[in-house]
Short mmCIF file of C-alpha atoms in Angstrom, two decimals:
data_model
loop_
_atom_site.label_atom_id
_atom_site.label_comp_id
_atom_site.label_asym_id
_atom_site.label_seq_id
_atom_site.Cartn_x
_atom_site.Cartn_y
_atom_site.Cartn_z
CA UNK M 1 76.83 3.52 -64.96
CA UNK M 2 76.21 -0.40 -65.67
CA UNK M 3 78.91 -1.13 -63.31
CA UNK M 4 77.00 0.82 -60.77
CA UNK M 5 73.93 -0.80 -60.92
CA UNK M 6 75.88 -4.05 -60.65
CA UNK M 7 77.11 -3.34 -57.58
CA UNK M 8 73.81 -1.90 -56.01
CA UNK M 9 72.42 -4.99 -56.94
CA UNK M 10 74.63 -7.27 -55.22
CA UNK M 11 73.94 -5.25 -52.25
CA UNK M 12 70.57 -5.97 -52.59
CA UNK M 13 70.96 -9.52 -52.79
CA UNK M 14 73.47 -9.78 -49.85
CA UNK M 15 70.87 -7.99 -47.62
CA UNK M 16 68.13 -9.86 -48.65
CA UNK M 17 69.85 -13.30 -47.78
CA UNK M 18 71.09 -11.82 -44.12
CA UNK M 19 67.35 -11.37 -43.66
CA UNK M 20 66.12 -14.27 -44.54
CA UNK M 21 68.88 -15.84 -41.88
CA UNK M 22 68.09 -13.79 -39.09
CA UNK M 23 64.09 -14.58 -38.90
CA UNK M 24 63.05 -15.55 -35.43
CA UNK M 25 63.06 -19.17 -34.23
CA UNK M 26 59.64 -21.04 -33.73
CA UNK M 27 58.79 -20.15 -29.60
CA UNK M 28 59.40 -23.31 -27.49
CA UNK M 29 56.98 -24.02 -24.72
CA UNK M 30 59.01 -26.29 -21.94
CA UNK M 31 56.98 -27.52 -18.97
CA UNK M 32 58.83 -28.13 -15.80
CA UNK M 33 58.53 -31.16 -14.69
CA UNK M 34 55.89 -31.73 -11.35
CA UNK M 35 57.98 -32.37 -8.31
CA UNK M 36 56.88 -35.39 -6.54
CA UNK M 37 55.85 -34.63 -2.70
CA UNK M 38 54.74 -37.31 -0.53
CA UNK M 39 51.35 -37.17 0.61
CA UNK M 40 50.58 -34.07 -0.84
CA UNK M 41 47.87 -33.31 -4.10
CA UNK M 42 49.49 -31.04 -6.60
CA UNK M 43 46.77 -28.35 -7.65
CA UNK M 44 46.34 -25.78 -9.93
CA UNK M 45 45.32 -22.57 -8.19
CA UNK M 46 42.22 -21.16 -9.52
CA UNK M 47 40.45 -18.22 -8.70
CA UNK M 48 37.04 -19.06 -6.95
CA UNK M 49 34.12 -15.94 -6.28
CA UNK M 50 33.43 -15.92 -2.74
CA UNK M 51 29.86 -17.75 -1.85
CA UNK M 52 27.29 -14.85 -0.47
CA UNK M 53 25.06 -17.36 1.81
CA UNK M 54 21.63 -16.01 1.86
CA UNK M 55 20.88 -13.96 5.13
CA UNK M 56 18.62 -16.58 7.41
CA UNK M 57 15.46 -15.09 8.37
CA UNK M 58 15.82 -14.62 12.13
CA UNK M 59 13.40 -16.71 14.36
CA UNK M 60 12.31 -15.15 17.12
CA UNK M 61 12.37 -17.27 20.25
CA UNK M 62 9.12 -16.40 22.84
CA UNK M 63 8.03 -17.57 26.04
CA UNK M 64 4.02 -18.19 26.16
CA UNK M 65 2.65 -17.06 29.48
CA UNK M 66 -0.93 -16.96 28.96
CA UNK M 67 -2.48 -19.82 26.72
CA UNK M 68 -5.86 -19.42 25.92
CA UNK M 69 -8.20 -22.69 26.69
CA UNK M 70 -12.03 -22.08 26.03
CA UNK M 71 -14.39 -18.98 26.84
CA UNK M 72 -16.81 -19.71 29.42
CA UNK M 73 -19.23 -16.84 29.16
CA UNK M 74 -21.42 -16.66 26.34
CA UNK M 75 -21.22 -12.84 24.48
CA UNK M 76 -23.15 -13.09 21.07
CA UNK M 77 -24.08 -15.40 18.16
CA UNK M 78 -25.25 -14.49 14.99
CA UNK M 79 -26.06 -16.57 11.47
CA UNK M 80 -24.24 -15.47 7.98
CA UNK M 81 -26.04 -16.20 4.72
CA UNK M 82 -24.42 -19.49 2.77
CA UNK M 83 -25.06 -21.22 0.03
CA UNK M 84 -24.89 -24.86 0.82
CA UNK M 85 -28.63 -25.76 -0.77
CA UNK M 86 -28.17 -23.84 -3.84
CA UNK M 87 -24.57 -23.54 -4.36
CA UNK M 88 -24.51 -25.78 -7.91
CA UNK M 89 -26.94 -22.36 -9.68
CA UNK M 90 -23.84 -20.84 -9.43
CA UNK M 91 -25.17 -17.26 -8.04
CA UNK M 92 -26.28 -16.42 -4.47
CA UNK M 93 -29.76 -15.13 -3.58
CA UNK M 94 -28.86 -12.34 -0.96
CA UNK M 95 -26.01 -11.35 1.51
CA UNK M 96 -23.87 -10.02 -1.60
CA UNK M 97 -23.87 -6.30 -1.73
CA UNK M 98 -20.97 -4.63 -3.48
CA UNK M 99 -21.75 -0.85 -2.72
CA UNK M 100 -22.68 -2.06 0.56
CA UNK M 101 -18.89 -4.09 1.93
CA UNK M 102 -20.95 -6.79 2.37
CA UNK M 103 -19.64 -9.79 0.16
CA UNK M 104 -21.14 -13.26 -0.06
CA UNK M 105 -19.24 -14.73 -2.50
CA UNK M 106 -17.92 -18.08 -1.62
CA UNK M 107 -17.05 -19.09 -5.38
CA UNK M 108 -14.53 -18.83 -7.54
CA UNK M 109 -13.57 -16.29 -10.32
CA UNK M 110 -15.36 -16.53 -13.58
CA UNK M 111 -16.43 -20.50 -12.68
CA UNK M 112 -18.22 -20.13 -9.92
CA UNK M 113 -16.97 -23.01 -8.31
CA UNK M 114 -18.37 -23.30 -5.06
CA UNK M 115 -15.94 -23.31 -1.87
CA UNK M 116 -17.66 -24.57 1.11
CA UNK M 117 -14.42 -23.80 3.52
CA UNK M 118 -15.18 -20.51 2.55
CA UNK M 119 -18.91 -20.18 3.24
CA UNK M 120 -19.68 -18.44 6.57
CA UNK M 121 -22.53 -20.40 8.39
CA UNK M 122 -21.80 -19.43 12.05
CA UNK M 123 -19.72 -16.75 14.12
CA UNK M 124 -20.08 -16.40 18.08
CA UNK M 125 -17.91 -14.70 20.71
CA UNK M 126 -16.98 -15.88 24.08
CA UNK M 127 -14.79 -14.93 26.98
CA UNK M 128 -12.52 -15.98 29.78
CA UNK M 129 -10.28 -13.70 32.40
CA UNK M 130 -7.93 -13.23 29.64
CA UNK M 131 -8.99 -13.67 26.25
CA UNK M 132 -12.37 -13.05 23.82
CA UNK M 133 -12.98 -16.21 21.85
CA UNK M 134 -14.34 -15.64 18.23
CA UNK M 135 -15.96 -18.49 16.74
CA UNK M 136 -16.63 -18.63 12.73
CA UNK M 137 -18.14 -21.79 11.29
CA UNK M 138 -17.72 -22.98 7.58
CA UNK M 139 -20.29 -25.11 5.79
CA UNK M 140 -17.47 -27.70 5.26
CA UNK M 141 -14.00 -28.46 4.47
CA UNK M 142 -12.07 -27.84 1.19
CA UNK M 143 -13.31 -30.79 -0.95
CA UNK M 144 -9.49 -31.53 -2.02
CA UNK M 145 -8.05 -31.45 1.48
CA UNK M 146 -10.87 -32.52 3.83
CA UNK M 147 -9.19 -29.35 5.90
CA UNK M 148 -9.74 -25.87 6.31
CA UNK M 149 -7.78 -24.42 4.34
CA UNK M 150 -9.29 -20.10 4.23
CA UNK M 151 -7.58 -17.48 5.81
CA UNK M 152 -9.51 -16.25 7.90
CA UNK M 153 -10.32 -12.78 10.31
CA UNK M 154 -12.11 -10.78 12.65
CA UNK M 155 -12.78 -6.56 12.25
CA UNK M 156 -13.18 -4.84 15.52
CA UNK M 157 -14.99 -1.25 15.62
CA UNK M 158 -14.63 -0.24 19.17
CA UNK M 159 -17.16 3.47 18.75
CA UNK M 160 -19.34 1.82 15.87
CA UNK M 161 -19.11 4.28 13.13
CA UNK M 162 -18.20 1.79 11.21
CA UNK M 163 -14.50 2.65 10.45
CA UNK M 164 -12.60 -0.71 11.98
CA UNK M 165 -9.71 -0.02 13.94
CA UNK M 166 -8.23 -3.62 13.71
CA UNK M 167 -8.40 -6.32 11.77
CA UNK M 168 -6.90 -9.65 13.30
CA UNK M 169 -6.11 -12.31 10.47
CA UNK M 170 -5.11 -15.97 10.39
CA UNK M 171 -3.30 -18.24 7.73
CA UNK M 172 -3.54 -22.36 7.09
CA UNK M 173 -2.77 -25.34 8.03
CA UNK M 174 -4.22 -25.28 11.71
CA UNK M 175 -3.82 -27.19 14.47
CA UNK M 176 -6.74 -28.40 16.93
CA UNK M 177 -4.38 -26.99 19.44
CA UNK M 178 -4.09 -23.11 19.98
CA UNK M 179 -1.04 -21.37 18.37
CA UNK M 180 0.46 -18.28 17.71
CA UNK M 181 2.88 -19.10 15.15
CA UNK M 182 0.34 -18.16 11.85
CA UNK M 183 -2.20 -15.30 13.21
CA UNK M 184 -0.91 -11.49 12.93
CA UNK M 185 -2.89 -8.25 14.09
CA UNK M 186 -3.09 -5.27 12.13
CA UNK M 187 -4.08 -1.60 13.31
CA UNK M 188 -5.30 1.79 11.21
CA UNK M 189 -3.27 3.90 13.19
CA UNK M 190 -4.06 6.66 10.66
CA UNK M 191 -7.75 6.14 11.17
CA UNK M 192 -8.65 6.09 7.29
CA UNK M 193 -9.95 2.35 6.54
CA UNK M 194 -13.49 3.45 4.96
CA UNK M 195 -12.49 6.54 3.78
CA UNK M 196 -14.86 9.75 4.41
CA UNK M 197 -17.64 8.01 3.23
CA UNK M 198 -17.23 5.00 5.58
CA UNK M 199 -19.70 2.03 4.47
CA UNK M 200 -19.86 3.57 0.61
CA UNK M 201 -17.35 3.26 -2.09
CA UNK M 202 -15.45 6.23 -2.26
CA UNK M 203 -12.12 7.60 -3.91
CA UNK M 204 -10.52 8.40 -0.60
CA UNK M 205 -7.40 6.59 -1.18
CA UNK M 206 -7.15 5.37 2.31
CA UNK M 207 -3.97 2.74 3.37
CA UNK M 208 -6.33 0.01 4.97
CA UNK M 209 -4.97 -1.38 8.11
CA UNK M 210 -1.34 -0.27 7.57
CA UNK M 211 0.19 -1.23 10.64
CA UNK M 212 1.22 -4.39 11.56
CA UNK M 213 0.81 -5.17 15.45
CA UNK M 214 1.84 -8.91 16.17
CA UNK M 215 3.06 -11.55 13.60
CA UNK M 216 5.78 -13.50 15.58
CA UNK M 217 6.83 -14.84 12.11
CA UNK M 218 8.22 -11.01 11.88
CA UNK M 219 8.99 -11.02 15.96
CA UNK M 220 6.13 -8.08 15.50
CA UNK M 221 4.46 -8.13 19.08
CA UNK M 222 2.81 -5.71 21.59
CA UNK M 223 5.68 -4.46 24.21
CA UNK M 224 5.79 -7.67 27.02
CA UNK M 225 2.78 -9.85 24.92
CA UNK M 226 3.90 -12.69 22.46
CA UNK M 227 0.04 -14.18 23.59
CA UNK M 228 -1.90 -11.36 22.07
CA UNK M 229 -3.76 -13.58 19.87
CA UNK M 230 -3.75 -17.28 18.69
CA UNK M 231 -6.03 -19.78 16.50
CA UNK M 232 -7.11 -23.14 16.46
CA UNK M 233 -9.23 -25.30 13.91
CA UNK M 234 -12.16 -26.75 15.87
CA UNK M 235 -16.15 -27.43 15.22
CA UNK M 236 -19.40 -25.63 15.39
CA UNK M 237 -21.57 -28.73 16.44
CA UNK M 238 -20.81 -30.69 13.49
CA UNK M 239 -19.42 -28.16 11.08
CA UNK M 240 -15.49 -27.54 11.04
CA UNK M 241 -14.71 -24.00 12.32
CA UNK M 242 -11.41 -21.97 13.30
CA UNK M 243 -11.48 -20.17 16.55
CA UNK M 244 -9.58 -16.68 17.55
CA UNK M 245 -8.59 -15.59 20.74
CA UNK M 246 -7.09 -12.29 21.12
CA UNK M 247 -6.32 -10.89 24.23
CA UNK M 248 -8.93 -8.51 26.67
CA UNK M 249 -5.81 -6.12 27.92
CA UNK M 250 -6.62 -3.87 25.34
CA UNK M 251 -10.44 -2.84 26.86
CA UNK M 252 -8.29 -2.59 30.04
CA UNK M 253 -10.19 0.87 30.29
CA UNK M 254 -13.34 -1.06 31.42
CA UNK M 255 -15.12 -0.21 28.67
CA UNK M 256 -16.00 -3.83 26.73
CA UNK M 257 -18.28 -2.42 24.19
CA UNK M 258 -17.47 -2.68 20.20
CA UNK M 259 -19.28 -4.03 16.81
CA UNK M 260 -17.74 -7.06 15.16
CA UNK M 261 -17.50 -9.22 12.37
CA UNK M 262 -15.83 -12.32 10.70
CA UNK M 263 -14.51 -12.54 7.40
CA UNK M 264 -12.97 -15.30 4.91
CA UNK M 265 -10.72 -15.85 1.91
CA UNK M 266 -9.13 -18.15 -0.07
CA UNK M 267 -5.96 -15.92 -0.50
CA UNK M 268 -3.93 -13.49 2.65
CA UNK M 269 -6.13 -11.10 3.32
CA UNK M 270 -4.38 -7.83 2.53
CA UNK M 271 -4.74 -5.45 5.02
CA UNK M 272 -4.35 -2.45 3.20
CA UNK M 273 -7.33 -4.01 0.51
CA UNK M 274 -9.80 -3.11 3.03
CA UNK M 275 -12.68 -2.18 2.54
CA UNK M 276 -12.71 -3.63 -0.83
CA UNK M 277 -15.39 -2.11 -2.50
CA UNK M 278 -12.83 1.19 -1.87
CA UNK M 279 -10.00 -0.38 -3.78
CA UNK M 280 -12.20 -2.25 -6.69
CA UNK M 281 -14.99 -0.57 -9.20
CA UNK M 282 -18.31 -2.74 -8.89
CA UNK M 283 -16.93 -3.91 -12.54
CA UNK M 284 -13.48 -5.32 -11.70
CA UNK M 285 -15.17 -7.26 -8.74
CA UNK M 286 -18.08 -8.96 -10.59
CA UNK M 287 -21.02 -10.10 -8.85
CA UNK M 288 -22.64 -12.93 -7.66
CA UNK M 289 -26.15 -12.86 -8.50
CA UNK M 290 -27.08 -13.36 -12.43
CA UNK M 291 -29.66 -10.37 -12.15
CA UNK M 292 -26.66 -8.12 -12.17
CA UNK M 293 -24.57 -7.22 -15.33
CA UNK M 294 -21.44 -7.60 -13.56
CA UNK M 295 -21.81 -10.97 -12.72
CA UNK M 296 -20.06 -13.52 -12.92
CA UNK M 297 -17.06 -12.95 -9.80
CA UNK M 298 -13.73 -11.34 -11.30
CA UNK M 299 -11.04 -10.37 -9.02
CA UNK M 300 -12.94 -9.74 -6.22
CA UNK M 301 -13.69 -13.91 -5.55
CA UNK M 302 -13.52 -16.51 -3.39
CA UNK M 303 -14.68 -14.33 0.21
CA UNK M 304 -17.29 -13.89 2.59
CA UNK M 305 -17.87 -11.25 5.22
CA UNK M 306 -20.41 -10.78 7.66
CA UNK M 307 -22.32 -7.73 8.92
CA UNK M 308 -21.20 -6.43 12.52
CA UNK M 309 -22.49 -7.67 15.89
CA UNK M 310 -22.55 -5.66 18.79
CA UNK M 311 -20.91 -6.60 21.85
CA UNK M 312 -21.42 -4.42 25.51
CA UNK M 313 -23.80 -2.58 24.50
CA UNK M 314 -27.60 -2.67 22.88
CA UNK M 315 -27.14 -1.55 18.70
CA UNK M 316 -30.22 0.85 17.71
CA UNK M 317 -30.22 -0.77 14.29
CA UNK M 318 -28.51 2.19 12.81
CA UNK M 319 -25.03 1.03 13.02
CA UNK M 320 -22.84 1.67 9.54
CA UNK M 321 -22.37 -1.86 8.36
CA UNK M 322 -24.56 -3.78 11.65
CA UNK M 323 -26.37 -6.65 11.13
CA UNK M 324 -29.53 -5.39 9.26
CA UNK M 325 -32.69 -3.91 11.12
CA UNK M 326 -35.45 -2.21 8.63
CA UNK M 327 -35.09 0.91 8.31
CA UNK M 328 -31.73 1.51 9.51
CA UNK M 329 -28.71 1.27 8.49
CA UNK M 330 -27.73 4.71 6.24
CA UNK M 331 -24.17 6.38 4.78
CA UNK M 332 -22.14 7.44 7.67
CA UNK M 333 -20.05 10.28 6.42
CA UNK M 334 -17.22 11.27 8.77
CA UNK M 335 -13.82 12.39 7.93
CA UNK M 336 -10.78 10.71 8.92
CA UNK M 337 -9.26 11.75 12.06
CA UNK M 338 -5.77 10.27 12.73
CA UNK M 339 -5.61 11.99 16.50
CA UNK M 340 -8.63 13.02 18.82
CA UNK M 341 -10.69 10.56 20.87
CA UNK M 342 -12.70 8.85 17.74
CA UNK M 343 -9.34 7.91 16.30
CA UNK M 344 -7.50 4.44 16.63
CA UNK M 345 -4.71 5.13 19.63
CA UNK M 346 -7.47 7.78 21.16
CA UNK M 347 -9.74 4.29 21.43
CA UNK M 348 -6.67 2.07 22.26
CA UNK M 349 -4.61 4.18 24.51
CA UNK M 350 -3.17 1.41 26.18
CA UNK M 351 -2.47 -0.77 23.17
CA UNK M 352 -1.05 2.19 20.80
CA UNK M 353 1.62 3.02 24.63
CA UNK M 354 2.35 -0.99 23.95
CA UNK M 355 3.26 -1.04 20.20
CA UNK M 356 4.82 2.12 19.66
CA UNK M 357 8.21 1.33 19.60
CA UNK M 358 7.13 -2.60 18.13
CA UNK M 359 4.86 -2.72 14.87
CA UNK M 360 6.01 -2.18 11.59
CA UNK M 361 4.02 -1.07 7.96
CA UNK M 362 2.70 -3.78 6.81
CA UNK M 363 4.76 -4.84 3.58
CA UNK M 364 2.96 -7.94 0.93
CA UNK M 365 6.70 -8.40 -0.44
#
């Protein structure tokens, strides 16, 4: 028996040494050396992801045709309320009328910082052969800038029931030269802008002015008219003032008559914001006189807007949202129509034939 175990253990011992003699050698890394080639740059290939170049916006090239110059028959004129003797109290005396859409409110939010090239003073309409020239007056420039620097806009009502069917808009820095490059034109092709309870805040949940007509920064356009509207900065006597011409065509019908007004703001005017007091409670927007318990301005600051003027036609004074007679102006309640002869394209006939296949819905992205 001991001369078994002997023996197993030498076995053990043998087999243990064999593996200690058979381990695996250390791994030796040999690098080839680089083959010298003339005039060429040895280089490690490396994977590289592919650059995704950002897709240009494309510019749209136009030809201008018909470049407004100045009207030369007088239409209307009409004064806004501003605030340029007064403006350090910090509150306006009258023009601001929330339930109303009338806003005089050249301030800003909360401060009441007074913005004077916000402050309506002025607004007068002209025309030529081929254009209607809207004039809007400011009680001065930005105090920073010594420039306009608003966005500014007309509303046109074309059967004066106070539901606008387009809303023409422009955007800084202007030129004392007419352009085209920063105005756009907006229609409510669904008639709803006012909701069914047109100059009162309602809960209607209307779009605004969904449709954008011309913004060439979009190549947006009426079919064969980049020159549907334009802007240039120029003065009111001595007070700086913007002036919009947008193109007659569109009454080609004959039938010049409509109610208008300006507006101003110190941000884009939103189209589908419109009419404000739909889209804001009395409380979000603040007010601007100290006798109400809203006040001071809150997110409805820093614009001014004008009652309507007629134009072709003589008002009775009972006009929603015209210029104020006593005793007349009362709700209008009418229900939006987006077909029938009181809508938008039954107005603009010609117009809606001209962008049907062009505008877009207006996007703020």
């Amino acid at each position: 028996m001991k001369r078994i175990l002997h023996i197993l253990f030498l076995i053990l011992a043998l087999l243990l040494q064999a593996c200690g003699e058979t381990a695996a050698p250390t791994a030796e890394v040999t690098l080839a050396e680089p083959t010298a080639v003339a005039s060429e740059v040895v280089v490690a290939a490396t994977e590289v992801a592919p650059i995704i170049e950002a897709t240009a916006v494309p510019v749209v090239s136009v030809t201008h045709v018909v470049i407004p110059s100045a009207g030369t028959s007088d239409r209307a004129t009409a004064h806004d309320n501003e605030n340029s003797l007064f403006f350090d109290t910090k509150k306006v005396k009258t023009g601001d009328e929330f339930y109303k859409n009338r806003f005089e409110r050249p301030f800003t939010s909360i401060d009441m910082n007074y913005l004077p090239d916000l402050d309506i003073v002025n607004f007068s309409i002209t025309s030529d052969e081929n254009f209607f020239y809207v004039k809007i007056s400011m009680v001065g420039p930005d105090a920073a800038s010594q420039s306009l620097t608003g966005f500014y806009g007309i509303e046109l009502d074309r059967n004066a029931d106070g539901r606008a069917e387009m809303l023409l808009t422009t955007r800084p820095p202007y030129t004392t030269e007419f352009s085209a490059d920063n105005v756009s034109a907006y229609l409510d092709i669904n008639s709803d802008v006012g909701g069914n309870n047109i100059n009162r805040p309602d809960t209607f949940g209307d779009n605004g002015f969904e449709a954008v007509i011309f913004d060439l920064s979009k190549g947006v356009y009426p079919e064969n008219d980049p020159d549907f509207i334009w802007v240039r900065q120029t003065t009111d006597s001595e007070l700086p003032a913007v002036e919009i011409a947008f193109a007659r065509w569109m009454f080609k019908d004959g039938k010049e008559a409509f109610m208008w007004s300006v507006l101003s703001s110190d941000a884009a005017i939103n189209p589908t914001m419109l009419y404000y007091h739909d889209h804001l409670t009395a409380e979000q927007a603040g007010a601007a006189n100290t006798d109400d318990p809203n006040y001071p301005l809150k997110e409805l600051a820093a614009v001014d807007n004008t009652c309507r003027v007629p134009l072709g036609f003589q008002a009775v004074g009972t006009e929603p949202l015209g210029c104020y007679v006593k005793g007349g102006e009362a709700e209008e309640k009418i229900d939006p129509l987006a077909d029938g002869p009181n809508s938008t394209c039954g107005q603009f006939i010609d117009l809606c034939g001209r962008i049907k296949n062009t505008y877009q819905i207006y996007s703020s992205q």
